[in-house]
PDB file of C-alpha atoms in Angstrom:
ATOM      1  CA  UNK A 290     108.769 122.627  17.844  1.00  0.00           C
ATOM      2  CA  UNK A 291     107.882 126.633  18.400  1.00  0.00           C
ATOM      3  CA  UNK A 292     107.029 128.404  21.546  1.00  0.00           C
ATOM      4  CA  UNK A 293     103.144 128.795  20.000  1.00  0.00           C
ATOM      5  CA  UNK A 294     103.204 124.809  20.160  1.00  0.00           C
ATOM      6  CA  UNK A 295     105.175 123.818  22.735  1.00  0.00           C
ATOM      7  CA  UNK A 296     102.977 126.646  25.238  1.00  0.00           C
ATOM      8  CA  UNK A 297      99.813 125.149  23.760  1.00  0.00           C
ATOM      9  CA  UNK A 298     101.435 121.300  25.359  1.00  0.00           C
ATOM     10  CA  UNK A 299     102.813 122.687  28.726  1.00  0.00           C
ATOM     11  CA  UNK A 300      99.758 121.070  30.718  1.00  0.00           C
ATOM     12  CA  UNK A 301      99.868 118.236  29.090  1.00  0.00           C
ATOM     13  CA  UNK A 302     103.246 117.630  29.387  1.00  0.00           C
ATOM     14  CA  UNK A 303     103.146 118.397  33.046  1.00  0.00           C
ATOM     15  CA  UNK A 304     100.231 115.584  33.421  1.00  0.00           C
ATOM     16  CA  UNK A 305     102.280 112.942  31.378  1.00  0.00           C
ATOM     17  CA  UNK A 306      99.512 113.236  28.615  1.00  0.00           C
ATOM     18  CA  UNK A 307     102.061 113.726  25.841  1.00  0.00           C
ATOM     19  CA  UNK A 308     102.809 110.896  23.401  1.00  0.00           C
ATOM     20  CA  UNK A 309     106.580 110.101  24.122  1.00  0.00           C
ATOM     21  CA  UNK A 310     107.377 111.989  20.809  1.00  0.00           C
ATOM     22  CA  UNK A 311     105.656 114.885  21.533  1.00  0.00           C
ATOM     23  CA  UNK A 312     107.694 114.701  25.335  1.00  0.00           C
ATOM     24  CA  UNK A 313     110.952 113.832  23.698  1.00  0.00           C
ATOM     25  CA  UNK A 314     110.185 117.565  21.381  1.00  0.00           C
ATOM     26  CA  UNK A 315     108.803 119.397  24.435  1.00  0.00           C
ATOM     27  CA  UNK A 316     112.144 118.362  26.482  1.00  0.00           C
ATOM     28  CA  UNK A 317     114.657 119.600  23.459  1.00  0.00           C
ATOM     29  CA  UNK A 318     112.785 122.999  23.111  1.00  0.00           C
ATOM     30  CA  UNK A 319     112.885 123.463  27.073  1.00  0.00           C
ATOM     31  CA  UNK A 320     116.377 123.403  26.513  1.00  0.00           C
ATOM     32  CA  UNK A 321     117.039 126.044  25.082  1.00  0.00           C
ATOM     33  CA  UNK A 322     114.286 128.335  25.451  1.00  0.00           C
ATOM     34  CA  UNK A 323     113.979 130.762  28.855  1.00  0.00           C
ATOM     35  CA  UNK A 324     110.491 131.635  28.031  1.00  0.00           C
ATOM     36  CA  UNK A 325     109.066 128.206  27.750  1.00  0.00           C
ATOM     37  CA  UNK A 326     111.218 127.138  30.789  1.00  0.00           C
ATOM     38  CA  UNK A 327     109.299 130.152  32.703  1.00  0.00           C
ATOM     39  CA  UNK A 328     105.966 129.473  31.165  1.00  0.00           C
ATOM     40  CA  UNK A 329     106.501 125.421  32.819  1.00  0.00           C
ATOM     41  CA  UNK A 330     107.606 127.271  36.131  1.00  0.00           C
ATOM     42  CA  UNK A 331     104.627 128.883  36.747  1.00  0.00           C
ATOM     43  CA  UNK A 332     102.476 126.547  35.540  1.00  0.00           C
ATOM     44  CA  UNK A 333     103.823 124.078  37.837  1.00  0.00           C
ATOM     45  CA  UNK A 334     103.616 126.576  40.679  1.00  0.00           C
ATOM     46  CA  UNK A 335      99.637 126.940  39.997  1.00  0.00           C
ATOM     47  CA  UNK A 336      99.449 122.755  39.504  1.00  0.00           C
ATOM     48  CA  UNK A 337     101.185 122.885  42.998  1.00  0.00           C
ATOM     49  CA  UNK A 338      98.797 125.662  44.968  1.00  0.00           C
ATOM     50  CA  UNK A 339      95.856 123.889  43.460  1.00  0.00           C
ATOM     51  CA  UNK A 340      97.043 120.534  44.893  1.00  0.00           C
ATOM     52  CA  UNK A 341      96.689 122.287  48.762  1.00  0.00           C
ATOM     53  CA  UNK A 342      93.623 122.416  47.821  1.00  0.00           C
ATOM     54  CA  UNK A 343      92.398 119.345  46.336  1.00  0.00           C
ATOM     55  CA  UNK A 344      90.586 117.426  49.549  1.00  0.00           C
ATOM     56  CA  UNK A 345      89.218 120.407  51.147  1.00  0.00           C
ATOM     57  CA  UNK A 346      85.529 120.458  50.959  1.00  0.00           C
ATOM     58  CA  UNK A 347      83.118 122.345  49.567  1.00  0.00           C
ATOM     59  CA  UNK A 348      80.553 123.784  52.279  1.00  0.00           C
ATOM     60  CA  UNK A 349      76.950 122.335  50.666  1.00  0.00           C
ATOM     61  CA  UNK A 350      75.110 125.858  51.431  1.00  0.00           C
ATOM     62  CA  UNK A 351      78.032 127.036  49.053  1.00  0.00           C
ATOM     63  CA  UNK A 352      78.030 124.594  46.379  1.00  0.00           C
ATOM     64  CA  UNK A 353      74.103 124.818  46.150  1.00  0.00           C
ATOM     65  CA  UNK A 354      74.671 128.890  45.504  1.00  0.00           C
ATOM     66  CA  UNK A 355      77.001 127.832  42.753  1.00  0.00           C
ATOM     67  CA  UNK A 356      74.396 125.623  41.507  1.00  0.00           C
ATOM     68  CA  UNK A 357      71.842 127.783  41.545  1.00  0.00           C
ATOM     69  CA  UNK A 358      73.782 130.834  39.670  1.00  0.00           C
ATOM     70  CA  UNK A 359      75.256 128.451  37.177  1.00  0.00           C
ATOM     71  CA  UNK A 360      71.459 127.177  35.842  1.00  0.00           C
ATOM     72  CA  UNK A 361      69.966 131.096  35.866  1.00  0.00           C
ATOM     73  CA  UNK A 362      72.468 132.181  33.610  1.00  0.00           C
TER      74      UNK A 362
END
């Protein structure tokens, strides 16, 4: 599998959403390939800040601003 493809699987991989094919490909390229290997790195690094962050709670005066600029576009 190429970098193109393997990149394009990362966050799936990561989630366990790969068929065990598709893991078993990812795991050979990883082996061997630094940029791929970095690419999972900081992917896992964002999967892992956005976690801290999971069950906090959106103020509702906030969410209703988010609302409201999302349906006026």
């Amino acid at each position: 599998m190429k970098c193109e493809k393997v990149k394009e699987r990362l966050q799936a991989f990561i989630d366990n959403e790969t068929s065990s094919e598709v893991t078993e490909e990812i795991r050979n390229h990883l082996t061997s390939c630094i940029s791929c290997q970095n690419e999972l790195r900081e992917l896992q690094k964002i999967d892992t800040f956005l976690l801290a962050f999971h069950d906090e709670e959106v103020p509702e005066e906030l969410s209703i601003k988010l609302l409201n600029i999302s349906q006026s576009e």
